[in-house]
Amino acid sequence: MSDDLPVQRYRLLLLRHAKSAWPDGVADINRPLGERGRKAAPLMGGYMARHALVPDLALVSTAKRAQETWTLVAAALPPGITVENTRAIYEVEAAQILSVLRATDPAIRTLLIVGHNPGMEDLAHELVGSGDADLRMRMADKFPTAALAVLEFEATGWRELLSGGARLARFVTPRSLD
């Protein structure tokens, strides 16, 4: 840890894009949300707003389904959230997403990533080392579309985020909100 930066609580919100459609002849990156996804994303945004899970920065995959998920989630959140649309979290493994996370400015205390499996789920499993056993078991069982994992850790910055170093504070799915 660096001596010149204070230890602070950081919160990572991992949101898998909502359920997508599979139209014929459409490239993967251009697949839109399906009807179920268009219903689930606002539910998750409402949950985030009610529980003060408001990011300082949202990193959103450039895939259409992730972009549409973010638009529907953001409609329930306060305005002014900084958004970076990035291909760096599309079709990548957990290690690449972790590299992006570790490069985040330490002034960002709550970071949202709207991305894809298997990278999102693998990253959550890699980072979580503690938290409610039932939540951890639910997350290990399935990380469905539009699921939200809330991870917390204390450090002087994102670069210190290590395997097993985060606590699973919440794991929410659209089905659990119905």
PDB file of C-alpha atoms in Angstrom:
ATOM      1  CA  MET A   1       0.000   0.000   0.000  1.00  0.00           C
ATOM      2  CA  SER A   2       1.089   3.527  -0.672  1.00  0.00           C
ATOM      3  CA  ASP A   3       1.859   5.708   2.355  1.00  0.00           C
ATOM      4  CA  ASP A   4       0.461   8.878   0.765  1.00  0.00           C
ATOM      5  CA  LEU A   5      -3.071   7.609   0.034  1.00  0.00           C
ATOM      6  CA  PRO A   6      -5.582   6.715   2.751  1.00  0.00           C
ATOM      7  CA  VAL A   7      -7.207   3.312   2.901  1.00  0.00           C
ATOM      8  CA  GLN A   8     -10.784   3.672   1.708  1.00  0.00           C
ATOM      9  CA  ARG A   9     -13.749   1.457   0.955  1.00  0.00           C
ATOM     10  CA  TYR A  10     -14.224   0.675  -2.728  1.00  0.00           C
ATOM     11  CA  ARG A  11     -17.320  -0.819  -4.283  1.00  0.00           C
ATOM     12  CA  LEU A  12     -17.421  -2.744  -7.551  1.00  0.00           C
ATOM     13  CA  LEU A  13     -20.781  -3.299  -9.226  1.00  0.00           C
ATOM     14  CA  LEU A  14     -20.686  -6.115 -11.780  1.00  0.00           C
ATOM     15  CA  LEU A  15     -23.823  -6.060 -13.919  1.00  0.00           C
ATOM     16  CA  ARG A  16     -24.247  -8.643 -16.631  1.00  0.00           C
ATOM     17  CA  HIS A  17     -26.152  -7.271 -19.622  1.00  0.00           C
ATOM     18  CA  ALA A  18     -29.859  -8.098 -19.708  1.00  0.00           C
ATOM     19  CA  LYS A  19     -31.304 -10.912 -21.839  1.00  0.00           C
ATOM     20  CA  SER A  20     -30.635 -10.365 -25.528  1.00  0.00           C
ATOM     21  CA  ALA A  21     -32.435 -11.335 -28.693  1.00  0.00           C
ATOM     22  CA  TRP A  22     -30.898 -13.587 -31.352  1.00  0.00           C
ATOM     23  CA  PRO A  23     -32.046 -12.122 -34.670  1.00  0.00           C
ATOM     24  CA  ASP A  24     -30.851 -13.945 -37.783  1.00  0.00           C
ATOM     25  CA  GLY A  25     -27.934 -12.393 -39.622  1.00  0.00           C
ATOM     26  CA  VAL A  26     -27.006  -9.955 -36.837  1.00  0.00           C
ATOM     27  CA  ALA A  27     -23.395  -9.897 -35.641  1.00  0.00           C
ATOM     28  CA  ASP A  28     -22.934 -10.716 -31.948  1.00  0.00           C
ATOM     29  CA  ILE A  29     -21.849  -7.181 -31.052  1.00  0.00           C
ATOM     30  CA  ASN A  30     -25.054  -5.793 -32.624  1.00  0.00           C
ATOM     31  CA  ARG A  31     -27.551  -8.075 -30.870  1.00  0.00           C
ATOM     32  CA  PRO A  32     -30.243  -6.003 -29.104  1.00  0.00           C
ATOM     33  CA  LEU A  33     -32.082  -6.750 -25.890  1.00  0.00           C
ATOM     34  CA  GLY A  34     -35.013  -9.102 -26.081  1.00  0.00           C
ATOM     35  CA  GLU A  35     -38.374  -8.434 -24.453  1.00  0.00           C
ATOM     36  CA  ARG A  36     -37.309 -10.084 -21.188  1.00  0.00           C
ATOM     37  CA  GLY A  37     -34.151  -7.963 -21.113  1.00  0.00           C
ATOM     38  CA  ARG A  38     -36.107  -4.746 -21.693  1.00  0.00           C
ATOM     39  CA  LYS A  39     -38.176  -5.608 -18.611  1.00  0.00           C
ATOM     40  CA  ALA A  40     -35.277  -6.755 -16.416  1.00  0.00           C
ATOM     41  CA  ALA A  41     -32.888  -3.817 -16.904  1.00  0.00           C
ATOM     42  CA  PRO A  42     -35.240  -1.151 -15.438  1.00  0.00           C
ATOM     43  CA  LEU A  43     -35.917  -3.472 -12.475  1.00  0.00           C
ATOM     44  CA  MET A  44     -32.200  -3.599 -11.763  1.00  0.00           C
ATOM     45  CA  GLY A  45     -31.846   0.166 -12.165  1.00  0.00           C
ATOM     46  CA  GLY A  46     -34.673   0.709  -9.691  1.00  0.00           C
ATOM     47  CA  TYR A  47     -33.022  -1.649  -7.225  1.00  0.00           C
ATOM     48  CA  MET A  48     -29.711   0.167  -7.578  1.00  0.00           C
ATOM     49  CA  ALA A  49     -31.382   3.544  -7.010  1.00  0.00           C
ATOM     50  CA  ARG A  50     -33.326   2.359  -3.932  1.00  0.00           C
ATOM     51  CA  HIS A  51     -30.167   0.938  -2.374  1.00  0.00           C
ATOM     52  CA  ALA A  52     -27.864   3.873  -3.222  1.00  0.00           C
ATOM     53  CA  LEU A  53     -25.769   1.738  -5.578  1.00  0.00           C
ATOM     54  CA  VAL A  54     -24.879   4.695  -7.757  1.00  0.00           C
ATOM     55  CA  PRO A  55     -21.556   4.484  -9.580  1.00  0.00           C
ATOM     56  CA  ASP A  56     -19.061   7.314  -9.903  1.00  0.00           C
ATOM     57  CA  LEU A  57     -18.049   5.713 -13.198  1.00  0.00           C
ATOM     58  CA  ALA A  58     -19.786   3.202 -15.459  1.00  0.00           C
ATOM     59  CA  LEU A  59     -17.657   1.167 -17.860  1.00  0.00           C
ATOM     60  CA  VAL A  60     -20.033  -0.195 -20.478  1.00  0.00           C
ATOM     61  CA  SER A  61     -19.248  -2.716 -23.190  1.00  0.00           C
ATOM     62  CA  THR A  62     -19.756  -1.403 -26.705  1.00  0.00           C
ATOM     63  CA  ALA A  63     -22.027  -4.359 -27.526  1.00  0.00           C
ATOM     64  CA  LYS A  64     -25.553  -3.145 -28.315  1.00  0.00           C
ATOM     65  CA  ARG A  65     -27.172  -5.289 -25.603  1.00  0.00           C
ATOM     66  CA  ALA A  66     -24.845  -3.843 -22.944  1.00  0.00           C
ATOM     67  CA  GLN A  67     -25.460  -0.298 -24.184  1.00  0.00           C
ATOM     68  CA  GLU A  68     -29.236  -0.835 -24.086  1.00  0.00           C
ATOM     69  CA  THR A  69     -28.977  -2.379 -20.611  1.00  0.00           C
ATOM     70  CA  TRP A  70     -27.091   0.668 -19.356  1.00  0.00           C
ATOM     71  CA  THR A  71     -29.579   3.096 -20.903  1.00  0.00           C
ATOM     72  CA  LEU A  72     -32.486   1.385 -19.129  1.00  0.00           C
ATOM     73  CA  VAL A  73     -30.612   1.075 -15.813  1.00  0.00           C
ATOM     74  CA  ALA A  74     -29.362   4.677 -15.938  1.00  0.00           C
ATOM     75  CA  ALA A  75     -32.908   6.001 -16.382  1.00  0.00           C
ATOM     76  CA  ALA A  76     -33.552   5.048 -12.732  1.00  0.00           C
ATOM     77  CA  LEU A  77     -30.327   6.586 -11.404  1.00  0.00           C
ATOM     78  CA  PRO A  78     -29.435  10.211 -10.687  1.00  0.00           C
ATOM     79  CA  PRO A  79     -28.066  12.136 -13.683  1.00  0.00           C
ATOM     80  CA  GLY A  80     -24.402  12.990 -14.066  1.00  0.00           C
ATOM     81  CA  ILE A  81     -22.785   9.552 -13.876  1.00  0.00           C
ATOM     82  CA  THR A  82     -19.596   9.432 -15.924  1.00  0.00           C
ATOM     83  CA  VAL A  83     -19.808   6.744 -18.607  1.00  0.00           C
ATOM     84  CA  GLU A  84     -17.032   5.180 -20.665  1.00  0.00           C
ATOM     85  CA  ASN A  85     -18.092   2.940 -23.516  1.00  0.00           C
ATOM     86  CA  THR A  86     -15.295   0.459 -24.046  1.00  0.00           C
ATOM     87  CA  ARG A  87     -14.635  -2.557 -26.207  1.00  0.00           C
ATOM     88  CA  ALA A  88     -11.961  -3.595 -23.692  1.00  0.00           C
ATOM     89  CA  ILE A  89     -14.583  -5.542 -21.711  1.00  0.00           C
ATOM     90  CA  TYR A  90     -16.315  -7.215 -24.682  1.00  0.00           C
ATOM     91  CA  GLU A  91     -15.512 -10.900 -25.322  1.00  0.00           C
ATOM     92  CA  VAL A  92     -12.633 -10.950 -22.857  1.00  0.00           C
ATOM     93  CA  GLU A  93     -11.594 -13.096 -19.948  1.00  0.00           C
ATOM     94  CA  ALA A  94     -11.637 -12.073 -16.302  1.00  0.00           C
ATOM     95  CA  ALA A  95      -7.927 -11.173 -16.377  1.00  0.00           C
ATOM     96  CA  GLN A  96      -8.487  -8.491 -19.023  1.00  0.00           C
ATOM     97  CA  ILE A  97     -11.414  -6.988 -17.100  1.00  0.00           C
ATOM     98  CA  LEU A  98      -9.272  -6.988 -13.960  1.00  0.00           C
ATOM     99  CA  SER A  99      -6.537  -5.090 -15.826  1.00  0.00           C
ATOM    100  CA  VAL A 100      -9.090  -2.434 -16.776  1.00  0.00           C
ATOM    101  CA  LEU A 101     -10.273  -2.234 -13.155  1.00  0.00           C
ATOM    102  CA  ARG A 102      -6.786  -1.866 -11.762  1.00  0.00           C
ATOM    103  CA  ALA A 103      -6.154   1.102 -14.070  1.00  0.00           C
ATOM    104  CA  THR A 104      -9.139   3.004 -12.621  1.00  0.00           C
ATOM    105  CA  ASP A 105      -8.411   6.297 -10.866  1.00  0.00           C
ATOM    106  CA  PRO A 106      -8.442   5.764  -7.068  1.00  0.00           C
ATOM    107  CA  ALA A 107     -10.728   8.807  -6.744  1.00  0.00           C
ATOM    108  CA  ILE A 108     -13.482   6.607  -8.246  1.00  0.00           C
ATOM    109  CA  ARG A 109     -14.960   4.857  -5.210  1.00  0.00           C
ATOM    110  CA  THR A 110     -17.895   3.053  -6.837  1.00  0.00           C
ATOM    111  CA  LEU A 111     -17.332   1.502 -10.248  1.00  0.00           C
ATOM    112  CA  LEU A 112     -19.960  -0.214 -12.385  1.00  0.00           C
ATOM    113  CA  ILE A 113     -19.080  -2.596 -15.184  1.00  0.00           C
ATOM    114  CA  VAL A 114     -21.805  -3.605 -17.633  1.00  0.00           C
ATOM    115  CA  GLY A 115     -20.409  -6.602 -19.435  1.00  0.00           C
ATOM    116  CA  HIS A 116     -20.668 -10.213 -20.518  1.00  0.00           C
ATOM    117  CA  ASN A 117     -20.180 -13.774 -19.442  1.00  0.00           C
ATOM    118  CA  PRO A 118     -18.093 -15.726 -18.990  1.00  0.00           C
ATOM    119  CA  GLY A 119     -15.707 -12.888 -18.066  1.00  0.00           C
ATOM    120  CA  MET A 120     -18.037 -11.149 -15.596  1.00  0.00           C
ATOM    121  CA  GLU A 121     -18.953 -14.303 -13.705  1.00  0.00           C
ATOM    122  CA  ASP A 122     -15.370 -15.547 -13.687  1.00  0.00           C
ATOM    123  CA  LEU A 123     -14.157 -12.186 -12.382  1.00  0.00           C
ATOM    124  CA  ALA A 124     -16.733 -12.178  -9.583  1.00  0.00           C
ATOM    125  CA  HIS A 125     -15.711 -15.688  -8.519  1.00  0.00           C
ATOM    126  CA  GLU A 126     -12.028 -14.776  -8.664  1.00  0.00           C
ATOM    127  CA  LEU A 127     -12.363 -11.610  -6.578  1.00  0.00           C
ATOM    128  CA  VAL A 128     -14.814 -12.736  -3.904  1.00  0.00           C
ATOM    129  CA  GLY A 129     -13.115 -14.192  -0.848  1.00  0.00           C
ATOM    130  CA  SER A 130     -15.724 -13.458   1.812  1.00  0.00           C
ATOM    131  CA  GLY A 131     -19.334 -12.504   2.342  1.00  0.00           C
ATOM    132  CA  ASP A 132     -22.615 -14.181   3.185  1.00  0.00           C
ATOM    133  CA  ALA A 133     -22.346 -17.900   2.424  1.00  0.00           C
ATOM    134  CA  ASP A 134     -25.861 -18.097   0.944  1.00  0.00           C
ATOM    135  CA  LEU A 135     -25.166 -15.184  -1.409  1.00  0.00           C
ATOM    136  CA  ARG A 136     -21.900 -16.733  -2.477  1.00  0.00           C
ATOM    137  CA  MET A 137     -23.615 -20.057  -3.135  1.00  0.00           C
ATOM    138  CA  ARG A 138     -26.348 -18.365  -5.209  1.00  0.00           C
ATOM    139  CA  MET A 139     -23.734 -16.543  -7.265  1.00  0.00           C
ATOM    140  CA  ALA A 140     -21.712 -19.741  -7.733  1.00  0.00           C
ATOM    141  CA  ASP A 141     -24.833 -21.584  -8.857  1.00  0.00           C
ATOM    142  CA  LYS A 142     -25.737 -19.141 -11.626  1.00  0.00           C
ATOM    143  CA  PHE A 143     -24.870 -15.593 -12.753  1.00  0.00           C
ATOM    144  CA  PRO A 144     -27.843 -14.976 -15.064  1.00  0.00           C
ATOM    145  CA  THR A 145     -28.436 -12.096 -17.439  1.00  0.00           C
ATOM    146  CA  ALA A 146     -29.040  -8.762 -15.644  1.00  0.00           C
ATOM    147  CA  ALA A 147     -27.581 -10.165 -12.400  1.00  0.00           C
ATOM    148  CA  LEU A 148     -25.796  -7.658 -10.171  1.00  0.00           C
ATOM    149  CA  ALA A 149     -22.903  -8.588  -7.881  1.00  0.00           C
ATOM    150  CA  VAL A 150     -21.793  -5.913  -5.418  1.00  0.00           C
ATOM    151  CA  LEU A 151     -18.235  -6.412  -4.190  1.00  0.00           C
ATOM    152  CA  GLU A 152     -16.508  -4.319  -1.527  1.00  0.00           C
ATOM    153  CA  PHE A 153     -12.896  -4.066  -0.477  1.00  0.00           C
ATOM    154  CA  GLU A 154     -10.634  -1.672   1.404  1.00  0.00           C
ATOM    155  CA  ALA A 155      -7.448  -0.367  -0.163  1.00  0.00           C
ATOM    156  CA  THR A 156      -5.718   2.784  -1.339  1.00  0.00           C
ATOM    157  CA  GLY A 157      -6.847   2.189  -4.910  1.00  0.00           C
ATOM    158  CA  TRP A 158      -8.155  -0.213  -7.525  1.00  0.00           C
ATOM    159  CA  ARG A 159      -4.666  -1.454  -8.366  1.00  0.00           C
ATOM    160  CA  GLU A 160      -4.702  -3.328  -5.030  1.00  0.00           C
ATOM    161  CA  LEU A 161      -7.729  -5.449  -5.936  1.00  0.00           C
ATOM    162  CA  LEU A 162      -6.534  -9.023  -5.551  1.00  0.00           C
ATOM    163  CA  SER A 163      -7.921 -12.487  -6.079  1.00  0.00           C
ATOM    164  CA  GLY A 164     -10.088 -13.328  -3.063  1.00  0.00           C
ATOM    165  CA  GLY A 165      -9.721  -9.796  -1.721  1.00  0.00           C
ATOM    166  CA  ALA A 166     -13.333  -8.637  -1.988  1.00  0.00           C
ATOM    167  CA  ARG A 167     -16.440  -9.269   0.081  1.00  0.00           C
ATOM    168  CA  LEU A 168     -19.680 -10.123  -1.702  1.00  0.00           C
ATOM    169  CA  ALA A 169     -22.091  -7.571  -0.226  1.00  0.00           C
ATOM    170  CA  ARG A 170     -25.079  -8.295  -2.505  1.00  0.00           C
ATOM    171  CA  PHE A 171     -26.077 -10.585  -5.313  1.00  0.00           C
ATOM    172  CA  VAL A 172     -29.356  -9.696  -6.982  1.00  0.00           C
ATOM    173  CA  THR A 173     -31.140 -11.081 -10.023  1.00  0.00           C
ATOM    174  CA  PRO A 174     -34.264  -9.824 -11.765  1.00  0.00           C
ATOM    175  CA  ARG A 175     -36.068 -12.982 -10.664  1.00  0.00           C
ATOM    176  CA  SER A 176     -35.271 -12.209  -7.000  1.00  0.00           C
ATOM    177  CA  LEU A 177     -36.986  -8.815  -7.449  1.00  0.00           C
ATOM    178  CA  ASP A 178     -40.215 -10.179  -8.957  1.00  0.00           C
TER     179      ASP A 178
END
